[in-house]
Coordinates of C-alpha atoms in Angstrom, one line a residue:
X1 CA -57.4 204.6 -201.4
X2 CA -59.6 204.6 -197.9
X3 CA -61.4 202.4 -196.3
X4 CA -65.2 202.5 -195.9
X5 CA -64.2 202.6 -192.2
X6 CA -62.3 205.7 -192.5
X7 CA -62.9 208.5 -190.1
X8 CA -62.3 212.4 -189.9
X9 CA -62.8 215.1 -187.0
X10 CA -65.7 217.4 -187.9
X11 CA -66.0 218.5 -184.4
X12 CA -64.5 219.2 -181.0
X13 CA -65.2 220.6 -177.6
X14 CA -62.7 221.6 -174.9
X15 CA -63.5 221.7 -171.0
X16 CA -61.1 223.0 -168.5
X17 CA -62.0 221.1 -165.0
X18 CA -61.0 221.9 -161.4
X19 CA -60.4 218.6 -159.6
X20 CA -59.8 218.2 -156.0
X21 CA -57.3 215.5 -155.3
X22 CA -58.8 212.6 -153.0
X23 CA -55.3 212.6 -150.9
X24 CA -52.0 215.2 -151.7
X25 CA -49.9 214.2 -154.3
X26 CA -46.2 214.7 -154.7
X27 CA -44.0 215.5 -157.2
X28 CA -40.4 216.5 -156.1
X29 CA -40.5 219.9 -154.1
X30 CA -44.3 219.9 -154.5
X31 CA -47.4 219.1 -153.1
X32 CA -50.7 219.3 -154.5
X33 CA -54.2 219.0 -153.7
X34 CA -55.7 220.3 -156.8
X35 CA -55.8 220.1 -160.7
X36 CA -57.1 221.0 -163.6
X37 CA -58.1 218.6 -166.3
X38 CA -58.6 218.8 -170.0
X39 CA -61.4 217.0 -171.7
X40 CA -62.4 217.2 -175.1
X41 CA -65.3 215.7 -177.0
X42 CA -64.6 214.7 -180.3
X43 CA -67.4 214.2 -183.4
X44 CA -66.2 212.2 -185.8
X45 CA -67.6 211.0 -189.9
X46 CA -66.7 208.6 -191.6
X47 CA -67.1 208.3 -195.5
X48 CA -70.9 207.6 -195.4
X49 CA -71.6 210.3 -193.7
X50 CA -72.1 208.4 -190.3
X51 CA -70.8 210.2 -187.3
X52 CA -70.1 209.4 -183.6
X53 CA -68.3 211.2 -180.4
X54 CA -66.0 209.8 -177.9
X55 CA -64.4 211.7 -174.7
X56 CA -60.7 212.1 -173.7
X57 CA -59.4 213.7 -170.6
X58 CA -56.0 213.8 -169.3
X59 CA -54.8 216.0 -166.1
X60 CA -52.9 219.4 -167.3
X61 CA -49.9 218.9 -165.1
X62 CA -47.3 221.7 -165.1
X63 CA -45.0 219.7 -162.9
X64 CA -44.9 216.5 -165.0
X65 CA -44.5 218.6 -168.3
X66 CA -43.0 221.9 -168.0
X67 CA -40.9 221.2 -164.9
X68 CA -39.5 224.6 -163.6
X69 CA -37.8 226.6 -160.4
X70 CA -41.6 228.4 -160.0
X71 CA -43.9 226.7 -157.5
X72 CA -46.9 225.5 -159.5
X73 CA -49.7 228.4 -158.5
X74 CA -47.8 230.9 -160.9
X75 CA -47.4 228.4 -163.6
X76 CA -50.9 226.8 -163.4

């Protein structure tokens, strides 16, 4: 049995953002001054019918995740 407390998505939005890079970064053979991050908003309700949103972002990094012999500008 749930809780009163108990939550469930009803509701999400996804953003795809550009973001310069304050200084390069490096990761192995590359160097990068740009990325592009994913954040999402997400509605949740809970079992009264109460509902709230809260925000996630993470960078989508090709080099960290999908590591590869292609520079990053074809992957990306």
């Amino acid at each position: 049995m749930g809780k009163t407390t108990d939550a469930r998505p009803v509701g999400a939005s996804l953003y795809f953002l550009p973001v310069e890079t304050r200084v390069p970064l490096k990761f192995g053979m590359e160097t990068l001054t740009s990325v592009t991050c994913a954040r999402v908003a997400l509605r949740v309700e809970d079992r009264c019918g109460k509902t709230a949103v809260g925000w996630g972002e993470t960078p989508l990094s090709v080099q960290w995740v999908w590591p590869g012999t292609l520079p990053y500008e074809p992957r990306h």
